[in-house]
XYZ file of C-alpha atoms in Angstrom:
784
model
C -5.285 -4.936 37.626
C -6.804 -2.339 37.091
C -10.360 -2.308 35.849
C -10.155 -0.973 31.732
C -13.443 0.807 32.819
C -11.099 3.193 35.001
C -8.540 3.466 33.230
C -11.226 4.282 30.278
C -12.271 7.085 33.074
C -9.356 8.920 33.362
C -8.333 8.902 29.629
C -11.988 10.900 29.088
C -10.231 12.777 31.787
C -7.354 13.367 30.387
C -8.678 14.294 27.208
C -11.258 16.075 28.273
C -8.688 19.052 29.264
C -8.814 18.353 32.893
C -6.088 18.476 35.396
C -3.255 16.154 34.218
C -2.041 13.389 37.167
C 1.144 11.732 35.970
C -1.774 8.532 36.460
C -1.788 7.052 32.680
C 1.334 5.359 33.196
C 1.259 3.522 35.603
C -2.910 2.881 35.661
C -1.031 1.035 31.229
C 1.836 -0.966 33.509
C -0.456 -2.282 35.361
C -4.241 -2.521 33.465
C -5.043 -5.643 31.433
C -6.555 -5.751 28.277
C -7.215 -8.607 26.357
C -6.378 -9.446 22.732
C -9.797 -10.816 22.188
C -13.502 -11.077 24.171
C -12.927 -14.458 22.167
C -9.639 -14.966 24.654
C -10.466 -13.383 28.058
C -6.797 -14.094 29.392
C -4.779 -14.061 26.266
C -3.879 -10.273 27.742
C -1.931 -7.606 24.863
C 1.784 -6.759 25.695
C 2.311 -3.090 24.437
C 4.928 -3.001 27.846
C 7.834 -5.972 26.028
C 6.959 -4.100 22.876
C 8.379 -0.730 23.856
C 10.973 -3.026 25.828
C 12.201 -4.575 22.432
C 12.363 -1.055 20.202
C 14.060 0.945 22.940
C 16.217 -2.141 22.483
C 16.837 -1.856 19.397
C 16.473 2.183 18.985
C 19.352 2.641 21.119
C 21.430 -0.274 19.220
C 20.912 1.023 15.870
C 20.989 5.137 16.938
C 18.306 5.658 14.414
C 14.739 7.376 14.061
C 12.585 3.853 13.220
C 9.767 3.177 10.559
C 6.730 1.491 11.890
C 7.149 -1.546 10.293
C 10.408 -1.853 12.159
C 9.151 -0.660 14.987
C 6.384 -3.404 15.166
C 8.987 -6.211 13.843
C 11.790 -5.191 15.809
C 9.716 -4.890 19.174
C 9.037 -8.990 18.357
C 12.139 -9.817 18.276
C 13.350 -13.196 20.117
C 16.535 -11.667 21.180
C 16.857 -7.951 20.178
C 20.213 -7.573 22.281
C 21.949 -9.392 19.927
C 19.915 -10.461 16.432
C 21.849 -8.730 13.515
C 20.004 -6.260 11.826
C 20.354 -5.798 7.705
C 17.265 -4.172 6.102
C 17.151 -6.151 2.943
C 19.881 -9.047 4.307
C 19.496 -10.436 7.399
C 17.464 -13.195 8.697
C 15.396 -12.163 11.763
C 14.229 -14.437 14.858
C 10.147 -13.428 15.026
C 7.802 -14.558 17.979
C 4.365 -13.279 16.584
C 1.595 -12.698 19.241
C -0.527 -14.836 17.097
C -1.297 -17.918 14.530
C -5.018 -17.745 12.520
C -5.771 -20.637 9.123
C -8.194 -20.846 6.733
C -10.533 -24.352 6.020
C -7.519 -24.587 2.836
C -4.333 -24.150 3.727
C -5.375 -25.353 8.332
C -5.866 -29.498 6.977
C -2.311 -29.378 6.611
C -1.222 -27.502 8.792
C -2.955 -29.186 11.105
C -1.343 -33.032 10.038
C 2.393 -31.329 10.325
C 1.521 -30.131 14.051
C -0.195 -33.310 14.408
C 2.637 -34.979 13.143
C 5.077 -32.789 15.586
C 4.251 -35.043 18.613
C 3.228 -31.833 20.902
C 0.203 -31.472 22.764
C -0.757 -27.840 22.437
C -0.484 -24.804 20.234
C 1.441 -21.973 22.423
C -0.020 -19.198 20.878
C -3.195 -18.253 20.347
C -4.490 -19.604 17.127
C -7.456 -19.997 14.912
C -9.517 -21.945 12.022
C -11.169 -20.257 9.694
C -13.897 -22.072 7.125
C -14.327 -20.519 4.304
C -12.823 -21.371 0.902
C -14.316 -25.191 0.638
C -18.178 -23.608 0.276
C -18.523 -22.899 -3.795
C -20.748 -20.542 -5.141
C -24.219 -21.833 -6.828
C -27.214 -21.082 -5.898
C -27.232 -18.778 -3.469
C -25.965 -18.191 0.475
C -28.385 -20.460 3.065
C -28.117 -23.453 0.018
C -24.881 -23.232 -0.504
C -23.434 -23.015 3.326
C -25.296 -26.222 3.429
C -24.045 -27.676 0.413
C -21.012 -27.519 1.688
C -22.601 -28.380 5.700
C -22.694 -31.434 3.912
C -19.891 -31.795 1.601
C -17.264 -31.058 3.187
C -18.183 -33.027 6.817
C -15.004 -34.954 7.547
C -12.650 -32.086 6.807
C -14.718 -29.172 8.867
C -15.110 -32.697 11.568
C -11.170 -33.134 11.254
C -10.771 -28.993 12.107
C -13.097 -28.744 14.524
C -12.894 -32.152 16.316
C -8.157 -30.662 15.816
C -8.403 -26.953 17.004
C -10.664 -28.545 20.151
C -7.607 -30.429 21.412
C -4.809 -28.573 20.014
C -6.467 -26.030 22.063
C -7.384 -24.385 18.387
C -10.445 -21.432 18.021
C -13.351 -23.155 15.332
C -14.798 -20.837 13.063
C -17.724 -22.356 11.686
C -18.618 -22.464 7.666
C -20.316 -19.312 7.378
C -18.561 -17.492 10.159
C -17.289 -15.871 7.188
C -13.653 -14.213 5.529
C -10.929 -15.432 8.060
C -9.593 -11.647 7.078
C -12.302 -9.959 7.509
C -13.107 -11.933 10.857
C -9.450 -11.083 11.894
C -9.817 -7.331 10.611
C -13.831 -7.586 13.687
C -11.730 -9.255 16.048
C -8.235 -10.451 16.209
C -5.744 -7.408 14.569
C -5.373 -4.841 16.142
C -1.961 -1.475 16.481
C 1.220 -3.141 17.014
C 0.254 -7.111 16.841
C 2.201 -9.395 15.222
C 0.111 -12.482 13.026
C 1.222 -15.000 10.635
C -1.721 -16.844 8.961
C -1.255 -19.265 6.421
C -3.542 -17.019 3.262
C -1.367 -14.647 1.138
C -4.371 -12.020 2.486
C -3.257 -12.114 5.590
C -1.935 -8.435 5.531
C -5.623 -7.088 5.315
C -4.652 -6.433 9.373
C -2.305 -3.789 9.112
C -5.755 -1.939 8.604
C -6.166 -1.478 11.903
C -2.731 -1.287 11.971
C -0.196 -4.535 13.092
C 1.905 -6.758 11.472
C -0.489 -8.996 9.277
C 1.639 -11.666 7.459
C 0.714 -14.795 5.033
C 2.894 -18.411 4.949
C 3.076 -20.870 4.453
C 1.304 -23.858 7.537
C 4.787 -25.908 7.961
C 6.055 -21.880 9.255
C 2.630 -22.051 11.590
C 3.769 -25.115 13.169
C 6.652 -23.321 14.200
C 5.086 -20.644 15.694
C 2.543 -23.376 17.401
C 5.070 -24.983 18.559
C 7.198 -21.903 20.235
C 9.385 -21.820 18.122
C 10.821 -18.358 16.955
C 9.666 -17.827 13.180
C 12.166 -16.991 10.649
C 11.803 -14.107 8.434
C 13.972 -12.147 6.216
C 14.252 -8.936 7.376
C 12.578 -7.152 5.241
C 13.363 -3.812 3.060
C 10.015 -0.693 4.058
C 9.161 1.166 1.110
C 7.164 4.224 2.095
C 3.994 4.854 0.929
C 3.361 9.276 1.057
C -0.416 9.813 -0.337
C -1.330 13.329 0.776
C -5.081 15.439 -0.228
C -8.078 13.137 -0.455
C -10.549 10.645 -1.539
C -13.164 11.994 -2.806
C -16.554 11.621 -5.408
C -15.777 7.953 -6.840
C -12.673 7.254 -5.715
C -12.230 4.762 -3.276
C -9.153 3.145 -1.554
C -9.108 -0.016 -3.801
C -7.262 3.017 -6.048
C -4.822 3.454 -4.384
C -3.723 0.090 -4.321
C -4.671 -0.253 -8.123
C -2.244 2.743 -7.998
C 0.284 1.552 -6.629
C 0.243 -2.605 -7.929
C 0.689 -0.638 -11.320
C 3.657 1.218 -10.568
C 5.309 -1.387 -8.279
C 4.099 -4.696 -10.809
C 3.761 -7.871 -9.405
C 6.826 -8.357 -7.587
C 8.375 -4.567 -7.200
C 6.642 -5.478 -3.566
C 8.921 -8.603 -2.867
C 11.034 -8.663 -0.084
C 9.400 -5.395 1.182
C 6.325 -4.266 3.785
C 4.726 -1.222 2.242
C 4.593 1.177 4.693
C 2.204 4.119 3.764
C 2.237 7.291 5.405
C 1.265 10.979 4.923
C -2.367 13.009 5.419
C -3.894 11.860 3.138
C -3.841 8.513 5.614
C -6.698 9.900 7.921
C -9.466 10.941 4.685
C -9.849 7.491 4.477
C -12.295 4.504 6.356
C -9.660 2.002 9.433
C -11.546 -1.223 6.686
C -10.426 0.844 3.417
C -6.342 1.026 4.469
C -7.535 -2.508 5.316
C -8.128 -3.802 1.627
C -5.159 -1.397 0.473
C -2.814 -3.986 3.056
C -5.194 -6.957 1.336
C -4.804 -6.056 -1.961
C -0.437 -5.578 -1.335
C -0.102 -9.251 -1.805
C -0.229 -8.683 -5.594
C 3.105 -6.942 -5.399
C 4.522 -9.570 -3.942
C 4.932 -7.452 -0.399
C 5.494 -9.079 3.039
C 3.183 -7.536 4.050
C 0.932 -3.272 4.338
C 0.847 -1.348 7.459
C -0.980 2.439 8.327
C 0.057 3.768 11.201
C -2.517 4.675 14.517
C -5.149 6.710 13.978
C -8.304 7.867 15.065
C -10.204 6.326 12.109
C -8.961 2.548 13.557
C -9.636 3.325 17.136
C -13.456 4.363 15.773
C -13.423 0.997 14.691
C -12.526 -1.149 17.379
C -14.979 1.445 19.120
C -17.446 -0.518 17.201
C -16.202 -3.586 17.187
C -16.649 -3.532 21.156
C -12.776 -3.405 22.155
C -12.600 0.224 22.885
C -10.142 -0.827 26.405
C -7.657 -1.756 23.109
C -7.413 1.420 21.596
C -8.009 3.578 25.097
C -4.273 1.154 25.659
C -3.211 2.000 22.126
C -3.728 5.536 22.704
C -1.129 5.334 25.177
C 1.238 3.719 23.342
C 0.514 6.006 20.345
C 4.537 6.650 20.227
C 5.564 3.108 19.627
C 2.011 2.054 16.495
C 3.537 5.844 14.586
C 6.326 5.970 12.220
C 9.297 8.353 14.520
C 9.619 11.360 12.202
C 13.343 11.795 9.705
C 12.626 7.913 9.481
C 14.061 6.455 6.112
C 12.398 4.093 3.432
C 14.373 1.876 1.368
C 11.606 3.728 -1.633
C 8.945 6.838 -1.181
C 6.382 6.882 -3.383
C 3.782 9.835 -3.671
C 0.068 9.309 -4.680
C -2.004 12.784 -3.906
C -5.914 11.310 -3.544
C -6.999 15.052 -4.288
C -6.199 13.897 -8.108
C -6.277 9.982 -7.821
C -9.173 8.251 -10.272
C -10.376 5.715 -9.968
C -9.163 2.685 -11.371
C -9.752 -1.200 -13.304
C -6.520 -3.322 -13.660
C -6.961 -6.519 -15.643
C -6.813 -8.654 -17.084
C -5.348 -11.544 -15.403
C -2.951 -10.043 -14.396
C -3.513 -7.577 -10.900
C -1.326 -4.785 -12.346
C -2.027 -3.757 -15.352
C -3.899 0.111 -14.243
C -6.274 1.704 -16.295
C -7.777 4.563 -15.453
C -11.862 3.695 -15.848
C -12.128 6.983 -17.844
C -9.693 4.917 -20.724
C -10.499 1.016 -20.228
C -13.518 0.594 -22.129
C -10.974 2.130 -24.860
C -8.736 -0.142 -24.366
C -10.505 -2.784 -24.468
C -11.845 -2.331 -28.413
C -8.113 -1.793 -29.493
C -6.670 -4.798 -27.727
C -10.044 -6.932 -28.724
C -10.907 -7.447 -24.903
C -14.705 -8.309 -24.671
C -16.666 -5.063 -23.499
C -19.918 -6.430 -22.421
C -19.660 -7.043 -19.520
C -21.073 -10.884 -18.298
C -21.238 -11.502 -14.379
C -20.069 -8.715 -11.954
C -19.595 -9.294 -8.612
C -18.230 -7.331 -5.730
C -17.446 -8.709 -1.979
C -14.400 -10.911 -0.493
C -11.517 -10.625 1.409
C -10.658 -7.436 -0.258
C -14.146 -5.229 0.357
C -16.739 -6.209 1.837
C -16.552 -4.717 5.055
C -19.968 -2.108 5.895
C -18.348 0.634 3.988
C -17.806 -1.251 0.759
C -21.307 -2.143 0.623
C -23.338 1.140 1.379
C -21.553 2.533 -1.049
C -22.643 -0.014 -3.874
C -26.326 -0.029 -2.575
C -25.918 4.144 -2.700
C -25.567 3.490 -6.710
C -27.809 0.618 -6.958
C -30.383 3.066 -5.190
C -30.423 5.940 -8.543
C -30.572 2.432 -10.051
C -33.659 1.338 -9.376
C -34.891 4.755 -8.831
C -34.986 5.559 -12.047
C -36.855 1.291 -13.690
C -32.881 -0.148 -13.609
C -31.495 -2.916 -12.424
C -28.561 -5.406 -14.146
C -27.972 -5.096 -17.259
C -24.500 -8.114 -15.840
C -25.775 -11.280 -13.851
C -25.190 -9.694 -10.020
C -23.579 -11.092 -7.073
C -22.299 -10.010 -3.336
C -20.181 -11.731 -0.724
C -21.077 -10.791 2.708
C -17.122 -10.718 4.115
C -18.807 -12.100 7.855
C -22.105 -13.112 9.077
C -21.473 -10.123 11.581
C -21.409 -7.387 8.242
C -24.603 -9.781 6.374
C -26.947 -9.314 9.176
C -26.097 -5.840 9.955
C -26.360 -5.069 6.070
C -29.868 -7.004 6.391
C -30.978 -4.937 9.005
C -30.016 -1.672 7.402
C -31.683 -2.264 3.542
C -28.780 -2.628 1.577
C -29.013 -6.597 1.142
C -31.877 -5.876 -0.333
C -31.220 -2.638 -2.553
C -28.538 -4.894 -3.996
C -31.488 -7.697 -5.004
C -33.642 -5.187 -6.209
C -31.300 -4.341 -8.233
C -30.641 -8.428 -9.279
C -27.905 -8.435 -7.455
C -27.509 -12.747 -5.724
C -26.964 -12.191 -1.910
C -23.457 -15.995 -2.328
C -22.206 -17.146 1.088
C -20.230 -15.512 4.107
C -17.836 -17.287 1.929
C -14.601 -16.489 -0.141
C -16.597 -18.219 -3.584
C -15.774 -17.191 -6.626
C -12.298 -15.557 -5.613
C -10.603 -18.622 -4.679
C -12.529 -20.242 -8.269
C -15.418 -21.664 -5.448
C -18.219 -20.436 -8.219
C -20.278 -23.308 -10.028
C -21.007 -20.925 -13.300
C -22.922 -21.843 -15.247
C -23.525 -18.707 -18.171
C -20.909 -19.578 -20.215
C -18.524 -22.650 -21.928
C -15.259 -23.125 -21.119
C -13.425 -21.694 -23.732
C -15.485 -18.870 -24.731
C -13.648 -15.006 -24.222
C -15.522 -12.978 -22.384
C -15.466 -9.572 -19.578
C -16.412 -10.291 -15.772
C -15.810 -7.255 -13.609
C -15.448 -7.925 -9.739
C -14.542 -6.099 -6.615
C -11.898 -8.968 -5.600
C -7.675 -9.292 -5.592
C -6.909 -11.763 -7.876
C -7.583 -12.170 -12.320
C -5.183 -15.007 -13.146
C -5.908 -16.617 -16.476
C -9.079 -18.814 -15.060
C -8.285 -17.610 -11.323
C -12.372 -16.892 -10.744
C -14.006 -19.758 -13.095
C -11.893 -22.440 -14.629
C -12.263 -20.250 -17.470
C -8.663 -19.123 -18.995
C -10.628 -16.903 -21.956
C -12.343 -14.940 -19.047
C -10.877 -11.615 -19.251
C -11.315 -11.002 -15.444
C -10.896 -6.993 -14.516
C -10.366 -5.919 -10.178
C -11.969 -2.381 -9.379
C -14.523 -1.427 -6.319
C -17.207 -2.836 -5.593
C -19.685 0.841 -6.389
C -17.590 0.797 -9.901
C -18.351 -2.746 -10.321
C -21.733 -2.153 -9.045
C -21.986 0.887 -11.825
C -21.083 -0.634 -14.871
C -22.928 -3.642 -13.937
C -25.966 -1.833 -14.049
C -24.698 -0.149 -17.044
C -23.711 -3.802 -19.097
C -20.184 -2.303 -20.522
C -16.978 -1.115 -19.970
C -17.884 1.417 -22.334
C -19.105 3.666 -19.051
C -17.829 5.851 -17.416
C -19.578 6.359 -14.181
C -17.842 9.560 -13.409
C -18.938 11.275 -17.323
C -21.234 9.281 -18.485
C -25.470 8.752 -18.398
C -27.785 6.364 -18.481
C -31.472 6.133 -20.633
C -34.179 5.207 -17.565
C -36.989 3.031 -18.055
C -39.395 6.421 -18.397
C -36.528 7.132 -21.147
C -34.814 10.185 -19.573
C -31.513 9.924 -19.202
C -29.752 10.660 -16.159
C -26.146 10.595 -14.363
C -25.268 8.499 -11.507
C -24.059 10.613 -8.269
C -21.244 10.036 -6.676
C -21.458 7.087 -4.002
C -21.962 8.325 -0.155
C -22.607 5.915 2.677
C -21.397 5.198 6.896
C -17.641 3.593 7.045
C -20.041 2.502 9.966
C -22.834 0.881 10.725
C -25.002 3.912 13.425
C -26.437 0.632 15.316
C -24.066 -0.974 16.298
C -22.703 -4.311 14.263
C -26.029 -7.189 14.805
C -23.347 -10.014 15.189
C -25.728 -12.528 13.411
C -25.163 -16.671 14.400
C -23.135 -17.546 16.752
C -20.289 -19.409 14.886
C -17.037 -19.748 17.568
C -16.600 -22.801 18.975
C -14.156 -22.150 22.052
C -11.399 -24.413 22.429
C -12.013 -26.488 26.204
C -9.481 -25.741 28.935
C -7.900 -30.086 28.280
C -8.957 -30.462 25.051
C -6.472 -34.119 25.826
C -9.251 -36.403 26.177
C -10.215 -35.326 22.729
C -10.966 -37.964 19.079
C -9.110 -36.832 15.614
C -10.088 -39.269 13.680
C -8.255 -39.598 10.157
C -9.502 -42.627 8.198
C -6.590 -44.463 5.887
C -9.305 -45.308 3.292
C -10.260 -41.201 3.588
C -10.434 -39.336 -0.373
C -9.768 -35.478 2.247
C -8.118 -36.064 4.172
C -4.431 -38.812 4.714
C -2.112 -38.960 7.943
C 1.946 -37.798 6.748
C 4.453 -39.408 6.334
C 8.325 -37.704 6.726
C 9.808 -36.983 3.365
C 13.684 -38.596 2.919
C 16.287 -36.840 4.198
C 19.237 -35.789 1.834
C 21.168 -39.109 1.601
C 24.589 -36.414 0.724
C 26.457 -36.853 -2.043
C 24.893 -34.244 -5.026
C 22.602 -33.851 -6.869
C 23.190 -36.068 -10.423
C 21.732 -36.658 -14.136
C 18.000 -34.730 -12.188
C 15.241 -35.770 -15.596
C 13.690 -31.330 -16.062
C 9.830 -32.082 -15.473
C 9.507 -28.862 -17.515
C 10.628 -25.805 -18.092
C 7.749 -22.443 -17.671
C 7.195 -20.085 -19.713
C 6.322 -16.669 -18.099
C 3.725 -16.331 -15.582
C 3.930 -18.719 -13.149
C 1.500 -19.122 -10.504
C 0.975 -20.709 -7.151
C -2.502 -21.018 -8.843
C -0.373 -22.162 -11.731
C 1.785 -25.024 -9.347
C -1.564 -26.023 -7.415
C -5.226 -24.558 -8.975
C -7.746 -23.775 -6.659
C -11.785 -24.549 -7.284
C -12.016 -28.555 -7.757
C -8.953 -29.260 -5.986
C -9.245 -27.977 -2.737
C -11.598 -30.766 -1.306
C -7.794 -32.438 -1.882
C -6.469 -29.875 0.342
C -5.860 -32.457 3.213
C -4.622 -35.193 1.561
C -1.162 -34.690 0.216
C -1.451 -38.001 -2.729
C -4.826 -37.211 -4.069
C -4.139 -32.823 -4.835
C -0.359 -33.893 -5.952
C -2.886 -35.054 -9.307
C -2.688 -30.876 -10.110
C 0.599 -30.215 -9.717
C 2.477 -27.395 -12.766
C -0.741 -28.692 -14.586
C -1.606 -25.522 -15.323
C 1.927 -24.376 -16.283
C 2.447 -23.717 -19.525
C 5.252 -25.396 -21.478
C 8.084 -24.122 -22.916
C 8.934 -26.871 -25.907
C 4.903 -27.158 -27.090
C 3.266 -24.139 -25.702
C 1.225 -25.932 -24.272
C -0.569 -26.449 -20.625
C 0.019 -29.895 -18.474
C 1.667 -31.915 -21.571
C 5.510 -33.064 -21.256
C 8.042 -35.131 -23.074
C 8.271 -38.129 -20.310
C 12.209 -38.346 -20.959
C 12.186 -42.104 -20.464
C 9.692 -42.599 -22.845
C 9.056 -40.010 -24.981
C 5.798 -39.398 -24.861
C 3.932 -36.102 -23.705
C 1.427 -36.975 -20.867
C -0.134 -34.481 -18.231
C 2.632 -32.996 -15.670
C 1.733 -35.548 -12.702
C 2.118 -38.515 -14.642
C 5.069 -38.193 -15.700
C 6.273 -36.563 -12.317
C 5.579 -39.928 -10.390
C 5.967 -41.918 -13.559
C 10.371 -40.225 -12.769
C 9.327 -41.050 -9.287
C 8.408 -44.609 -9.823
C 11.893 -44.990 -11.674
C 13.532 -43.614 -8.774
C 14.451 -41.326 -10.846
C 15.083 -37.107 -9.234
C 13.929 -34.191 -11.182
C 13.917 -30.416 -11.563
C 11.291 -27.413 -13.044
C 13.298 -24.780 -14.232
C 11.535 -21.457 -13.586
C 11.050 -17.598 -15.441
C 10.518 -14.295 -13.124
C 8.270 -14.715 -9.941
C 8.142 -17.978 -9.496
C 5.228 -19.010 -6.832
C 3.725 -15.677 -7.060
C -0.476 -15.372 -5.246
C -1.751 -17.376 -2.850
C 0.281 -18.993 0.151
C 0.083 -22.367 -0.812
C 2.095 -24.436 0.246
C 0.567 -27.624 -1.636
C 2.149 -26.078 -4.257
C 5.400 -26.492 -2.398
C 4.980 -29.812 -0.494
C 3.842 -31.345 -4.069
C 7.008 -31.081 -6.241
C 8.440 -32.411 -3.410
C 5.612 -36.284 -2.209
C 6.897 -36.909 -5.949
C 10.132 -37.141 -6.086
C 11.324 -33.025 -6.927
C 14.117 -32.003 -6.206
C 15.054 -28.353 -7.185
C 12.846 -25.361 -8.203
C 15.471 -23.165 -10.582
C 14.594 -19.748 -11.738
C 15.768 -16.081 -12.397
C 13.776 -14.806 -9.515
C 10.349 -15.946 -6.267
C 7.820 -14.815 -4.742
C 9.170 -14.238 -1.189
C 6.927 -17.104 0.691
C 6.871 -19.660 -2.153
C 10.509 -19.756 -1.885
C 10.255 -20.065 1.731
C 8.157 -23.145 1.635
C 9.914 -25.162 -0.976
C 12.682 -24.856 1.710
C 10.530 -26.237 4.345
C 9.765 -28.736 2.150
C 14.041 -30.315 1.974
C 13.082 -29.131 -2.239
C 16.514 -25.917 -3.459
C 15.122 -22.879 -4.773
C 17.771 -21.738 -6.697
C 18.073 -18.544 -9.085
C 19.886 -18.360 -12.336
C 23.737 -16.000 -11.134
C 22.970 -14.720 -14.517
C 19.421 -14.365 -15.734
C 20.080 -15.451 -18.777
C 21.152 -18.982 -18.486
C 17.198 -18.899 -18.950
C 17.552 -20.151 -21.829
C 20.779 -22.755 -21.925
C 18.442 -25.272 -20.835
C 16.250 -26.937 -22.735
C 13.694 -29.157 -21.439
C 15.754 -32.648 -22.881
C 18.800 -31.868 -20.573
C 19.550 -33.814 -17.514
C 20.883 -31.139 -14.458
C 23.448 -32.191 -12.011
C 23.873 -29.769 -8.157
C 26.955 -30.116 -8.091
C 28.800 -29.541 -4.419
C 26.338 -29.777 -1.739
C 29.146 -31.159 0.981
C 30.105 -27.471 0.490
C 26.559 -25.655 1.215
C 27.043 -22.449 3.172
C 24.547 -18.987 3.130
C 26.151 -17.175 -0.015
C 27.832 -19.212 -1.891
C 26.476 -20.353 -5.134
C 26.114 -23.507 -5.769
C 26.999 -25.313 -8.984
C 25.278 -26.095 -11.601
C 26.142 -29.154 -14.950
C 23.891 -29.005 -18.153
C 24.687 -32.285 -19.946
C 22.489 -32.541 -23.701
C 21.760 -34.949 -24.975
C 24.055 -34.442 -27.757
C 27.463 -35.474 -25.299
C 28.092 -31.073 -24.909
C 28.546 -29.670 -21.591
C 28.342 -26.150 -19.890
C 28.383 -24.472 -16.342
C 26.282 -22.515 -14.768
C 25.954 -20.677 -11.036
C 23.046 -20.553 -9.391
C 22.467 -18.159 -6.423
C 20.233 -19.904 -2.998
C 18.847 -17.151 -0.097
C 19.583 -20.539 3.077
C 20.158 -19.491 6.026
C 21.812 -21.879 8.211
C 19.646 -22.799 9.673
C 17.475 -23.572 6.588
C 20.003 -25.715 5.160
C 19.815 -27.663 8.193
C 16.693 -28.229 6.492
C 18.022 -29.632 3.640
C 19.667 -31.606 5.437
C 17.111 -33.462 7.691
C 14.595 -33.922 3.911
C 12.458 -31.232 5.879
C 11.426 -28.573 8.770
C 9.335 -30.861 10.737
C 11.993 -33.470 10.002
C 14.557 -30.942 11.298
C 12.476 -29.650 14.729
C 11.676 -33.361 15.246
C 15.278 -33.811 14.986
C 15.885 -31.479 17.676
C 13.469 -32.960 20.129
C 15.124 -36.065 20.452
C 18.351 -34.746 21.079
C 16.292 -32.293 23.925
C 14.782 -34.806 25.031
């Protein structure tokens, strides 16, 4: 082993113009650099990445995009894998797994069911989703620890038993922790949260998945992903003034819409990239989830190197420098689509309400809001979240707040701040940013997701009251932040949120408009300027990490049979070999149906480890086309209208199979696999839509359901909620072969339509076995 210090010395010498001896490649091959200082014996393997890339490049005989290099560099069998963008399924070997506490419960319950003794790859659990914003950081954190003690104890002991690192509540948001400690150029990381792509800001392929996918990787099984297309976003010019990295993705969302990135990786490139900080690149990649992208990525550059150094990972940067040709796109590589954005011309944006792709320049939003009848008075401004809680974000917001304070002003709107991690919290306290934000009227919340995911005990309005909030978050679906369907939520950058909160209205444009100080004099806010990284080292704050023991076999993991929070899983029933005949339609969904509509978060998060209890929120947010109402469907057996979960339970009790009919991009949003587990648990068999979001479609397959799409989208109109559906020809179920659906109307007439699917052979085996986990156990039994 060559010490990292020696390697760093030679790198410095080579970069300083000293005579270039041919030593760097040799040193690089011998040097071992840890993936993370929390796992000193798990090493970065750029040599294998390089070897795989060279095999694939020789086979394809063309330049490769950066996305292709990292994805194909992690192929299980690069020599034989069939590769066609947008068509073939790839078998991949990710480097690591990360899970947030809400999804980790079900993922670890499934891993326990697998019977395996220990995870096969480095894995971590992050406690960030179960902390409700109410009174402020310390009080909310202590309350969460008390309320969620059973769940935290389960995750902690399960982590210890199965070799998974555990980040305690208060440590911060999963994606900020990953950026600070685990992401690096060229890594392939999967996480059980849809905003896992945040790690693309450090040049990694980081993909959001359901818990069953995470179990595959933790079990050492190759992970399947449909070969992504690659959308190139060429950035020219440079950011300046009020325009921020957030405006790049807000603009892209407006161009591509919430489904325009489906099945594709968004790859940013061009000369404009270098004007964006590493954490700014992470912001852009993070919100790529809102356009349905598989993930997003930036090429390795000096801004990433600077961030790696500041977060104690200079050795990784040195190693990445040696392999840089594999961490940037090849010259002449081809993208499936190219978008060009001139950063010098880009204006500050604000997107919403009710969907993250409704883009407006900040200069226009006041007039648009008045025209549309949206409330222009801002009730609450909220900064932070996994998308925008970096040191730079907090610094730019504080720079705006300082100017207001200098003129005797505070926020007219309520104002909250969510630090992204304990490290960020401690550092902004030390450097004075937190005090400035408090002085302007802000309440600093816990290092957690909080209001961004609906963990907000909001008291300033009543449910049903029409109001406007502005956030630096990523999603703004109906009711997402506060469970109030009349809250008009807009997403923008932290500095714009701060400026608008000071003004108290959407009609304020900080680029042109004036505020009136306490002395009666008018003044204009100057564009904020702040350091991207602290001048001093980061303050790590409190130690919140629990290392897994070397041998956890003696660790006991307790799940009480009477628990209301946790429930061991029972295997789903196998396919009986017959066609699915005369299924009832539980609900025909009208319009947008996100995973928030299918399995709401907020107060339901406490049941994420208890499948039967959380199934009581199944589709309660979806709009029934029959009556235009949420959580009100006709029971076809009794003809009475009632809640969706109750109706599903009744059908299950009566032994009747049922289906759901949905619209476009069904299941967009969060990666939560509960949106697939719940319909399966309550007796669902088929979900038929015009199109699916990627993660949700995979999650449905994993749980033994049939996600099918109309061959002709107009056939959506042929099905009525009172019809019965039969899926025939399942004995001949095969990849690429459509399935036949017979629609039986109440008057006795019938229609036949064709339904498409994206199942491959192994996924068909999941369906036949009843779930992917069932199939895994079958294969284990055969091998033993």
